[in-house]
XYZ file of C-alpha atoms in Angstrom:
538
model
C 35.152 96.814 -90.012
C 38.614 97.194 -88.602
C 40.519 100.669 -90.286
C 44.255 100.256 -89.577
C 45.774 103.054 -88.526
C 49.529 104.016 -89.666
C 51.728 105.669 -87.267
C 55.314 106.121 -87.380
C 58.042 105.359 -84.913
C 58.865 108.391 -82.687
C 62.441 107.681 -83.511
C 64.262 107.784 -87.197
C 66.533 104.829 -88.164
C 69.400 104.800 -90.615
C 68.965 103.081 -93.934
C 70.530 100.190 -94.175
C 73.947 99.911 -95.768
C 74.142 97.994 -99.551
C 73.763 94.262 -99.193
C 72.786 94.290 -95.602
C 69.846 92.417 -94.522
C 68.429 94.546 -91.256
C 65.949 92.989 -88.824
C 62.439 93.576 -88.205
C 61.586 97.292 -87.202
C 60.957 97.157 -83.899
C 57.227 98.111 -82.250
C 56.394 101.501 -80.272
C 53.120 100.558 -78.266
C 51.308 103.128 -76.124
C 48.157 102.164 -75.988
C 46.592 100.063 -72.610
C 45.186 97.753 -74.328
C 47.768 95.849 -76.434
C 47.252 92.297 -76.509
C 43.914 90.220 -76.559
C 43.150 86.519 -76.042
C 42.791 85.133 -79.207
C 44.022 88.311 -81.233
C 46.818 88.057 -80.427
C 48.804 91.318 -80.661
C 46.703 93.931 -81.673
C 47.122 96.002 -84.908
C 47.194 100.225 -84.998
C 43.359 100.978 -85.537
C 40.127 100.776 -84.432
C 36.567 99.101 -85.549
C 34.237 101.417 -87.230
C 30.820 101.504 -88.959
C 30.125 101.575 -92.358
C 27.490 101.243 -95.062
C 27.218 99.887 -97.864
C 24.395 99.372 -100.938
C 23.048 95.906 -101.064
C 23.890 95.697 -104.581
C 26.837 95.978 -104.432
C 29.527 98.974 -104.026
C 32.487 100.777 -102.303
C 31.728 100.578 -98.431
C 31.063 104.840 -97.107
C 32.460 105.030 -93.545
C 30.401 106.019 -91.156
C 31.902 106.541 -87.887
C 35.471 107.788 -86.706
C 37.804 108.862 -84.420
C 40.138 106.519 -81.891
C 37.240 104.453 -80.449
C 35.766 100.983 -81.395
C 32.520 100.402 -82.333
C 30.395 97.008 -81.511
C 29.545 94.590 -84.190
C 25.502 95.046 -83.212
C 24.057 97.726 -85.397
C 20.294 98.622 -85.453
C 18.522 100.096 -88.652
C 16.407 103.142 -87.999
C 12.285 102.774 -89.062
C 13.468 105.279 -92.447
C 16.627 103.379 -92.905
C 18.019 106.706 -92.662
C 20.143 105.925 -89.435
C 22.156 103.463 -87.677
C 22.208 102.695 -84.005
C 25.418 101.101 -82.269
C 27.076 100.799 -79.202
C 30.371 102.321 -78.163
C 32.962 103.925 -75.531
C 33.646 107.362 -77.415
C 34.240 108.764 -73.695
C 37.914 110.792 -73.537
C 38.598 108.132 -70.335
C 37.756 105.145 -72.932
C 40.735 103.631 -72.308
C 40.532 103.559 -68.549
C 36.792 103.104 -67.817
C 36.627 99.821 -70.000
C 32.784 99.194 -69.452
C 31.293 102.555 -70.247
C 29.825 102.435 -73.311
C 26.555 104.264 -74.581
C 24.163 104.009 -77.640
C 24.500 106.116 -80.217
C 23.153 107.234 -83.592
C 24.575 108.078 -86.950
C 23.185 109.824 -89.743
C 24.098 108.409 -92.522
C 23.554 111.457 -94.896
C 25.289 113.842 -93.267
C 27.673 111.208 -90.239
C 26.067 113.274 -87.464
C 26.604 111.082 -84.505
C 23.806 111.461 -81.584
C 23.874 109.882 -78.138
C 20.982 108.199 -76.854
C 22.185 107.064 -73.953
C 24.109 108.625 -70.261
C 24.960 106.825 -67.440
C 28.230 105.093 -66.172
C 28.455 101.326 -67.232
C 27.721 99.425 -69.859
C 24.638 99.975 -72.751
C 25.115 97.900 -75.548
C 23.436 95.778 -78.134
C 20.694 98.130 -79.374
C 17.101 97.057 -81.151
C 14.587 98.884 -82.718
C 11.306 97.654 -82.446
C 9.244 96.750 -86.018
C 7.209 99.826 -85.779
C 10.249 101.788 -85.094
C 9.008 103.419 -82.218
C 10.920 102.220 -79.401
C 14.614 101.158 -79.042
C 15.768 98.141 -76.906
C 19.311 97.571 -75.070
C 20.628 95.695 -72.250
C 22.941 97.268 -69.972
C 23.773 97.836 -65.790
C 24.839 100.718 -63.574
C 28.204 99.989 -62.701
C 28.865 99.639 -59.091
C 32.428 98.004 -59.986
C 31.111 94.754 -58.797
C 32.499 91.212 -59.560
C 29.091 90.377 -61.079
C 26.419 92.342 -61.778
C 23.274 91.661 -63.899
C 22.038 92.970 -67.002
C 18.745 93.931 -67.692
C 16.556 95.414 -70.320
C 15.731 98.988 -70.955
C 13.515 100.847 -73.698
C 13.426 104.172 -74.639
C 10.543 105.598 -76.605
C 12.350 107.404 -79.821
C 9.675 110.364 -79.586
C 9.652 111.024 -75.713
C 13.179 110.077 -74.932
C 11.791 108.605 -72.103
C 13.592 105.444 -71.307
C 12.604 102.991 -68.608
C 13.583 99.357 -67.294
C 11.760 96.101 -68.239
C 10.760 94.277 -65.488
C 12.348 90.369 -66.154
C 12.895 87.263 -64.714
C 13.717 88.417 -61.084
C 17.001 88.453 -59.945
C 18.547 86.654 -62.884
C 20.622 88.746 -66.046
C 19.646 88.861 -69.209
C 22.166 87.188 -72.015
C 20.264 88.348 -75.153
C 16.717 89.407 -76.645
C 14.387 89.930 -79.966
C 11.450 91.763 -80.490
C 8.467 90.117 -81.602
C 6.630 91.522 -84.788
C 3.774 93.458 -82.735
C 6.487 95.754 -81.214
C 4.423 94.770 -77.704
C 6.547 91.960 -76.875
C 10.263 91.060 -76.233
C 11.639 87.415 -76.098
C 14.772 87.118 -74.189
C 17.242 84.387 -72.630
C 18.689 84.202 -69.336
C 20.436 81.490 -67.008
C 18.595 80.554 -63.888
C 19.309 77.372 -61.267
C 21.923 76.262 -63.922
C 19.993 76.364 -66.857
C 18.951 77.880 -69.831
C 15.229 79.055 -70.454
C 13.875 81.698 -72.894
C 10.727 84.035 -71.875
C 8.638 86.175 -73.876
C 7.559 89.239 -72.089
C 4.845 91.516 -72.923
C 5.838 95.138 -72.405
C 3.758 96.352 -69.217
C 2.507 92.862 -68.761
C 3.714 89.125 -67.667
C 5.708 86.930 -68.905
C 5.664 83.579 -70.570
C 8.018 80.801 -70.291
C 8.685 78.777 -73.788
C 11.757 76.857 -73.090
C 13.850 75.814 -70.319
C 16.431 73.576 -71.922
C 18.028 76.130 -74.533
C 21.429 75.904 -75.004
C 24.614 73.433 -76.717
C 27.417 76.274 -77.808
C 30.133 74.846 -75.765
C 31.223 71.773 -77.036
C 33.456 70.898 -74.553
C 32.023 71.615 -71.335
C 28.296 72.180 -69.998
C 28.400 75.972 -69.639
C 25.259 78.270 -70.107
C 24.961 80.235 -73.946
C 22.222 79.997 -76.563
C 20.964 81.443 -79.977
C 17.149 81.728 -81.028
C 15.690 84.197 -83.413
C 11.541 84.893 -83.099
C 9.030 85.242 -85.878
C 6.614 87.960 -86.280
C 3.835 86.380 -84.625
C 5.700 85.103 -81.879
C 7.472 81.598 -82.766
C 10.493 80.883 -81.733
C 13.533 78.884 -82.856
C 16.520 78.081 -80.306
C 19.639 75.709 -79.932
C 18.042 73.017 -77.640
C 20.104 70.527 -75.926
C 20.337 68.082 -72.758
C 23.137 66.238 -70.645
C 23.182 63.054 -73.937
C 22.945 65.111 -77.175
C 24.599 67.978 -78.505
C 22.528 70.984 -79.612
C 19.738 70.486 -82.310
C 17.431 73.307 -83.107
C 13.575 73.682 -82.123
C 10.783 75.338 -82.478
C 8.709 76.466 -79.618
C 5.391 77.501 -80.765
C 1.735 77.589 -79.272
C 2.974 76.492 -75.595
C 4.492 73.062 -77.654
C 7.837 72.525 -78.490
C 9.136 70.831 -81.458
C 12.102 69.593 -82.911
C 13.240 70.604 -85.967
C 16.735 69.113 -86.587
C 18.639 65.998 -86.167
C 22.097 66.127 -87.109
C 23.313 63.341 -84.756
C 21.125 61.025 -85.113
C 23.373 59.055 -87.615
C 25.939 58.813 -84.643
C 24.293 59.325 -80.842
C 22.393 55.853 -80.989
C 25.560 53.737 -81.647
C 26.832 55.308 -78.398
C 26.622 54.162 -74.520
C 26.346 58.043 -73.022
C 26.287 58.577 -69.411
C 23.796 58.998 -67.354
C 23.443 62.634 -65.859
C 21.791 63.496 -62.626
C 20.923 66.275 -60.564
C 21.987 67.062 -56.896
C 21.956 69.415 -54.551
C 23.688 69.477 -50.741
C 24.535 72.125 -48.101
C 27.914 73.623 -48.424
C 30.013 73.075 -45.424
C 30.973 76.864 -44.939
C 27.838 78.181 -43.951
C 24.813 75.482 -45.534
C 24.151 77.135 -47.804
C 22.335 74.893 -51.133
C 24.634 74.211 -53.763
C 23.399 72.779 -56.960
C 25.445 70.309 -59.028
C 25.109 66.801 -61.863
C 26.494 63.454 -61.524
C 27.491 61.575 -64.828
C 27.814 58.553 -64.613
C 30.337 55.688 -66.832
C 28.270 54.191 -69.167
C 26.908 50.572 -67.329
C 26.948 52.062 -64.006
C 26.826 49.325 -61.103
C 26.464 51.062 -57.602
C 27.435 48.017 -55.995
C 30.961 48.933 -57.434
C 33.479 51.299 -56.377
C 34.929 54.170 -58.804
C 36.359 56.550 -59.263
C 35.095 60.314 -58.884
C 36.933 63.067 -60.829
C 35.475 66.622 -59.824
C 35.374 69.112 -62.631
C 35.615 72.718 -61.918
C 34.329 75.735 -64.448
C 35.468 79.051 -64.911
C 34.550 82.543 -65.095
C 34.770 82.316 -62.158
C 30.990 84.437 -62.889
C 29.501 81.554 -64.792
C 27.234 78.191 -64.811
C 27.360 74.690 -65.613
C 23.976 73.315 -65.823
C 22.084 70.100 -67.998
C 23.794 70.268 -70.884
C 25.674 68.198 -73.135
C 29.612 67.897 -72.465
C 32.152 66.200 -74.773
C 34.188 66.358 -72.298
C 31.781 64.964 -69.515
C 31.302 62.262 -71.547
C 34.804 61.036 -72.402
C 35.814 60.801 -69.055
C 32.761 58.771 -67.736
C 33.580 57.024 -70.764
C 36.530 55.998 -69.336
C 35.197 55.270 -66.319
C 35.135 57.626 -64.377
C 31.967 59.492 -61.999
C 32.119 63.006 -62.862
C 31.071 66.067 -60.614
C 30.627 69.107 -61.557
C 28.559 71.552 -59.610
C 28.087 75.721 -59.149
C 29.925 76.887 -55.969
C 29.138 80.305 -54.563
C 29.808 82.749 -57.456
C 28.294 80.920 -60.066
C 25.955 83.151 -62.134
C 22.000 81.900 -62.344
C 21.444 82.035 -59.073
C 21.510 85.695 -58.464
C 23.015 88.727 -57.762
C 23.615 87.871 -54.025
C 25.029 84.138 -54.542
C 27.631 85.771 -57.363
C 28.583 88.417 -55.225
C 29.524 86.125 -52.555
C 33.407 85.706 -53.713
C 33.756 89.846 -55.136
C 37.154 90.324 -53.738
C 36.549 86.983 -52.007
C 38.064 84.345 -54.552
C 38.736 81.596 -54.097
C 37.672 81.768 -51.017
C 34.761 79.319 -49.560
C 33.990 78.104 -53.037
C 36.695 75.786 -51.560
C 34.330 74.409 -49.211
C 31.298 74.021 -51.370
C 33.471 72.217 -53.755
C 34.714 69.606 -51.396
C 31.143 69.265 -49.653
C 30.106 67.993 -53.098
C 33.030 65.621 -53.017
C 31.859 64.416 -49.824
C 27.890 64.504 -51.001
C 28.532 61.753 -53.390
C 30.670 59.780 -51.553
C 28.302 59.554 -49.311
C 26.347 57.679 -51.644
C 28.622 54.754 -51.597
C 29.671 53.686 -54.857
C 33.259 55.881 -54.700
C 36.481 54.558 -54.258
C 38.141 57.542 -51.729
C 41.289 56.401 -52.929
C 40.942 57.234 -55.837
C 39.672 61.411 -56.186
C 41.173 62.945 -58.764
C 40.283 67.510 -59.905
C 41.015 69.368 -62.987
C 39.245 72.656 -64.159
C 39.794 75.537 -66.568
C 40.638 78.891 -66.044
C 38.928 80.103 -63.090
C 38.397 76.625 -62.400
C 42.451 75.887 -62.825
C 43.043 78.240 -60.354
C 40.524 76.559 -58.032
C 42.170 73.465 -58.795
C 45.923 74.692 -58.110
C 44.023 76.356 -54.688
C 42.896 73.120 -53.773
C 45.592 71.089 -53.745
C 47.287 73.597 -51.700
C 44.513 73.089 -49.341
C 44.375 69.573 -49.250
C 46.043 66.164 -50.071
C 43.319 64.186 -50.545
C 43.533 63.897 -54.271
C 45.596 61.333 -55.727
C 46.304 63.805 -58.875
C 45.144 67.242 -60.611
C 45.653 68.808 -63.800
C 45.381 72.626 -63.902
C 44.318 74.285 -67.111
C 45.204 77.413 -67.941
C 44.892 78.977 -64.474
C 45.808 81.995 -62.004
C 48.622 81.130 -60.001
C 49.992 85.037 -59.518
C 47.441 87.543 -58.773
C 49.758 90.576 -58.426
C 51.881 89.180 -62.238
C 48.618 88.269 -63.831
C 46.752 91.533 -63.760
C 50.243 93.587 -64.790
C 50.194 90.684 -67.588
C 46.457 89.756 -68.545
C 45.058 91.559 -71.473
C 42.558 93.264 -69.506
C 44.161 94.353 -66.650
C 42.124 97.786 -65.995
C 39.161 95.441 -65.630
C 40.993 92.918 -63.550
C 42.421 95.298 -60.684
C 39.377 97.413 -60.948
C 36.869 95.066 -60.624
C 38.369 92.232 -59.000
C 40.209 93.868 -56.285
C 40.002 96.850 -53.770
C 43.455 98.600 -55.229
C 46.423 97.927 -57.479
C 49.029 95.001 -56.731
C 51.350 97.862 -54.912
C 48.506 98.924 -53.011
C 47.093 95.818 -51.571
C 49.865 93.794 -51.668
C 48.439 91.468 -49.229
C 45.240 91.146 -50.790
C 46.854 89.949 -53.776
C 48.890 87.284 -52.157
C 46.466 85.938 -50.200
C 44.468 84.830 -52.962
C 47.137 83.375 -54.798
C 47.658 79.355 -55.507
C 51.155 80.467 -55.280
C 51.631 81.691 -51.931
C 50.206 77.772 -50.866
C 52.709 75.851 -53.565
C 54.527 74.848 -50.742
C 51.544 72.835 -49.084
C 51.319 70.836 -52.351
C 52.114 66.940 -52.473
C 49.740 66.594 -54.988
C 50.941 64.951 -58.247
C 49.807 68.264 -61.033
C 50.041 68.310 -64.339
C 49.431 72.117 -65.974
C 47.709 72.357 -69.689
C 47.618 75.957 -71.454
C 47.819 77.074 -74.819
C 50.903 79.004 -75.894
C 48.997 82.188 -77.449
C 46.623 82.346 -74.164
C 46.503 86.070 -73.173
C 43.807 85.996 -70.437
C 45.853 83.714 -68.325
C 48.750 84.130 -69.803
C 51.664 80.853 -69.957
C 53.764 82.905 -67.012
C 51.137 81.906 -64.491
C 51.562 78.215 -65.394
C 55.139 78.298 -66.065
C 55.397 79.639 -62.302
C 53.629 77.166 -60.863
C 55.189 74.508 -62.790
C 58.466 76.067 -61.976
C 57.278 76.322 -57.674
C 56.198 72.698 -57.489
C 59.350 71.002 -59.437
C 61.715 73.243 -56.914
C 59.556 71.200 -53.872
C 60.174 68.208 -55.925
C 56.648 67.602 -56.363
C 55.591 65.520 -59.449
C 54.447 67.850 -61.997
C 54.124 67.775 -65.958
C 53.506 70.271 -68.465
C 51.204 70.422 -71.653
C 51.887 73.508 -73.958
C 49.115 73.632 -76.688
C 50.673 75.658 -80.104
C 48.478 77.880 -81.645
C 45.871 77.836 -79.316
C 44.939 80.748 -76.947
C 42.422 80.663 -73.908
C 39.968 78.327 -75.739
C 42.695 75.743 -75.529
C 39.958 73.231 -76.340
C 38.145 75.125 -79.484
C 39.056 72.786 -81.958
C 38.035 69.071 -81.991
C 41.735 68.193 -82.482
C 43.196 70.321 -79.308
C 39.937 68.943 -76.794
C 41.524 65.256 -78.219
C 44.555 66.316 -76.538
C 43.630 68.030 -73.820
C 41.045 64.865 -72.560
C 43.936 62.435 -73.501
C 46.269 64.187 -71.812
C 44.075 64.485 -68.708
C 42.921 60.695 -68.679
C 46.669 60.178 -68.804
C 47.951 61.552 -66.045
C 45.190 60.412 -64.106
C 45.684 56.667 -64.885
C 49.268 56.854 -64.352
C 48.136 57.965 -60.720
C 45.573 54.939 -59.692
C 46.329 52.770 -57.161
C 46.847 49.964 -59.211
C 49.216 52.072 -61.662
C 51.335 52.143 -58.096
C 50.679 48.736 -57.365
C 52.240 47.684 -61.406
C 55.187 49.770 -60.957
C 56.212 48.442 -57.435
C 55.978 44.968 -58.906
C 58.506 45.770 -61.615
C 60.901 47.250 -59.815
């Protein structure tokens, strides 16, 4: 629970004078970390632990000092401790990511930690016989990427080794089964979701390979499941036409347990998703991406192709159902979206490809899958239009500073500065630290060269820019500059502002109505036969 913390301003103010209305005291901030996406400006204070009876009672704190404490607690055997992750180092405010696992007594508050080594250790477990603990964690080597894995320490030993996993692929989240022998766990891999029960000193076993659905919007990885004693499992299951449902894999079968949609999905024409991989221009390299298809698809036809771009940029799209997918290939449009280099699921190698390399040749493995499925024939290459979000904004902006070839783009909430977004980001210790070889000052060239901006004058492209006003990761700066850039080349250009909404412009059904409307807009108003409507008027 969050514990405010009063402090008061360094400098004394007069009272004010009878019937005199003064303004708002103003803010001293000193801290590095001051503003967070969807927080907003941050309150004095910090998270900490606390018990309380379960029937009911004042809550006895547990933890303090000026450190926050993760929301994943873990019940000793006895009940007569808690286990939590934290960053209680005296650098805590410059190394971000190093966090250990502790323990607190709760008699006496005596905090013990169970963990020592730089980089992150977080979400611990105890196992049912309360023997063992569980956590997930990395060595940081102040990569871009860099997997997690699973580690368990025997509570009497202290001895504490890794769990040997799916290979090469990080793992999101995990349960223990009931004979404290086995661990169930999730992980990404070739663009989708799959879930794995491992027996501890043995193999594994594959249950599901189609978990996921918690992004509405777009097809990005993410997915909850919780495991019985004897080893069942229930998980948010989902594919490219439904949104999640929950399951039950069991017994090698799986099972489906809900059906919320059903009252709604069959009185829909979805698209049609397919798979597809081709060889990235850069170096050939195999690059996996889906195809939806408008709803009736004809081959024999020509359409258009709109190529959708996710963000991260250290993430996945994969199989999965996309509101968004599916309201543009409602309105006719072929969708692509694929994983260029960097995209998570694919390894540690593949990821690692764009650390202090982005964007970089994900440029050309994004327009080699433009090219892959015109190839197939049924595009209209007059008619290519790109949006993306976040990372995938700033691939968009970096595109059309590339190239001409699409007819319009609409840039979500992107980069455009490198050097003014990490001095403005909410995260900026992580941002020049991991994401670049020295600070803005330092590598000044680095900076620009990886900028949209520093290409704004290439652009012809007609751009439209969508971010929510309260976004702190990328913050409205970066897309008032570029909106700003391409109106002084007198370059078509538009700009959405969504109120209220931070980063996750599109978390409420009502803002992803208006950001897909406002996308499909701009679009049509840039077809050829828009052009061809307007010419005859005039």
């Amino acid at each position: 629970m969050f514990v405010p913390e009063s402090k008061p301003l360094p400098v004394e103010l007069p009272g004010a004078p009878e019937g005199a209305e003064w303004a708002k005291p103003h803010q001293f901030i000193d801290r590095s970390i001051y503003r967070a996406n969807g927080m907003g400006y941050l309150k004095q204070g910090h998270t900490q632990v606390f018990v309380t009876p379960r029937e009911g009672g004042t809550p006895r704190q547990l933890t303090n000092g000026e450190f926050d404490h993760d929301s994943s607690l873990a019940w000793s055997k006895n009940n007569d401790a808690i286990y939590f992750s934290a960053n209680r180092h005296p650098d805590h405010e410059i190394e971000l990511m190093n966090s250990e696992i502790y323990r607190v007594n709760l008699k006496d508050g005596d905090i013990e930690q169970i963990t020592e080594r730089f980089g992150p250790d977080h979400h611990p477990q105890i196992s049912p016989d309360g023997k063992k603990l569980a956590y997930l964690g990395f060595e940081d080597q102040r990569l871009g990427y860099q997997q997690h894995s699973l580690r368990i320490i025997d509570l009497d030993s202290g001895e504490s080794r890794k769990v040997q996993t799916a290979k090469d692929r990080s793992i999101s989240s995990f349960n223990w089964l009931g004979d404290s022998k086995r661990i169930a766990y999730s992980y990404d891999d070739q663009g989708s979701t799959k879930i794995a029960i491992k027996k501890i000193g043995g193999s594994d076993t594959l249950v599901a390979r189609d978990a996921g659905g918690l992004s509405l919007g777009r097809p990005y990885s993410g997915t909850h499941f919780a495991t019985s004693k004897r080893g069942a499992i229930a998980y948010t299951q989902t594919n490219p036409q439904h949104p999640a449902e929950l399951a039950l894999a069991q017994n090698g079968k799986v099972k489906a347990l809900t059906s919320l949609n059903n009252d709604v999905m069959p009185l829909r024409n979805m698209a049609h998703v397919e798979e597809i991989h081709y060889k990235s221009s850069f170096d050939g390299r195999d690059i996996q991406g889906w195809v939806a298809y408008p709803p009736n698809f004809d081959p024999k036809k020509k359409y258009p192709l709109l190529l959708e771009i996710h963000g991260g940029p250290f993430s996945n799209y994969g199989p999965r159902f996309a509101a968004e997918v599916q309201l543009f290939a409602a309105a006719g449009y072929v969708v692509l979206y694929t994983n260029p280099r960097g995209s998570t699921s694919y390894g540690h190698e593949f990821a690692n490809l764009i650390h202090h390399n982005y964007p970089s040749q994900d440029y050309d493995d994004l327009m080699a899958g433009v090219d892959a499925v015109i190839d197939q024939g049924y595009i209209d290459e007059k008619q290519l239009f790109v949006t993306g979000g976040s990372g995938g904004g700033t691939l968009t902006a970096w595109i059309i500073g590339k190239t001409d070839r699409f007819r319009a783009a609409v840039v979500a909430k992107p980069v455009i500065n490198w050097e003014s977004f990490v001095l403005t980001a909410d995260y900026s210790r992580f941002f020049t630290k991991y994401w670049f070889s020295g600070m803005p000052w330092e590598k000044p060239e680095e900076y620009r060269r990886r900028s949209p901006l520093t290409y704004v004058g290439n652009v012809t492209t007609p751009t439209m820019l969508l971010t929510g006003e309260e976004d702190y990761r990328t913050p409205m700066s970066e897309t008032e500059q570029f909106y700003q850039a391409l109106k002084l080349n007198d370059v078509e250009a538009a700009m959405v502002r969504i109120p209220g909404a931070s980063h996750s412009i599109a978390a409420r059904p009502s803002q992803m109505i208006a950001k897909v409307a406002s996308i499909l807009y701009w679009f049509d108003q840039h077809k050829p036969e828009r052009e061809s409507q307007d010419l005859a008027i005039n």
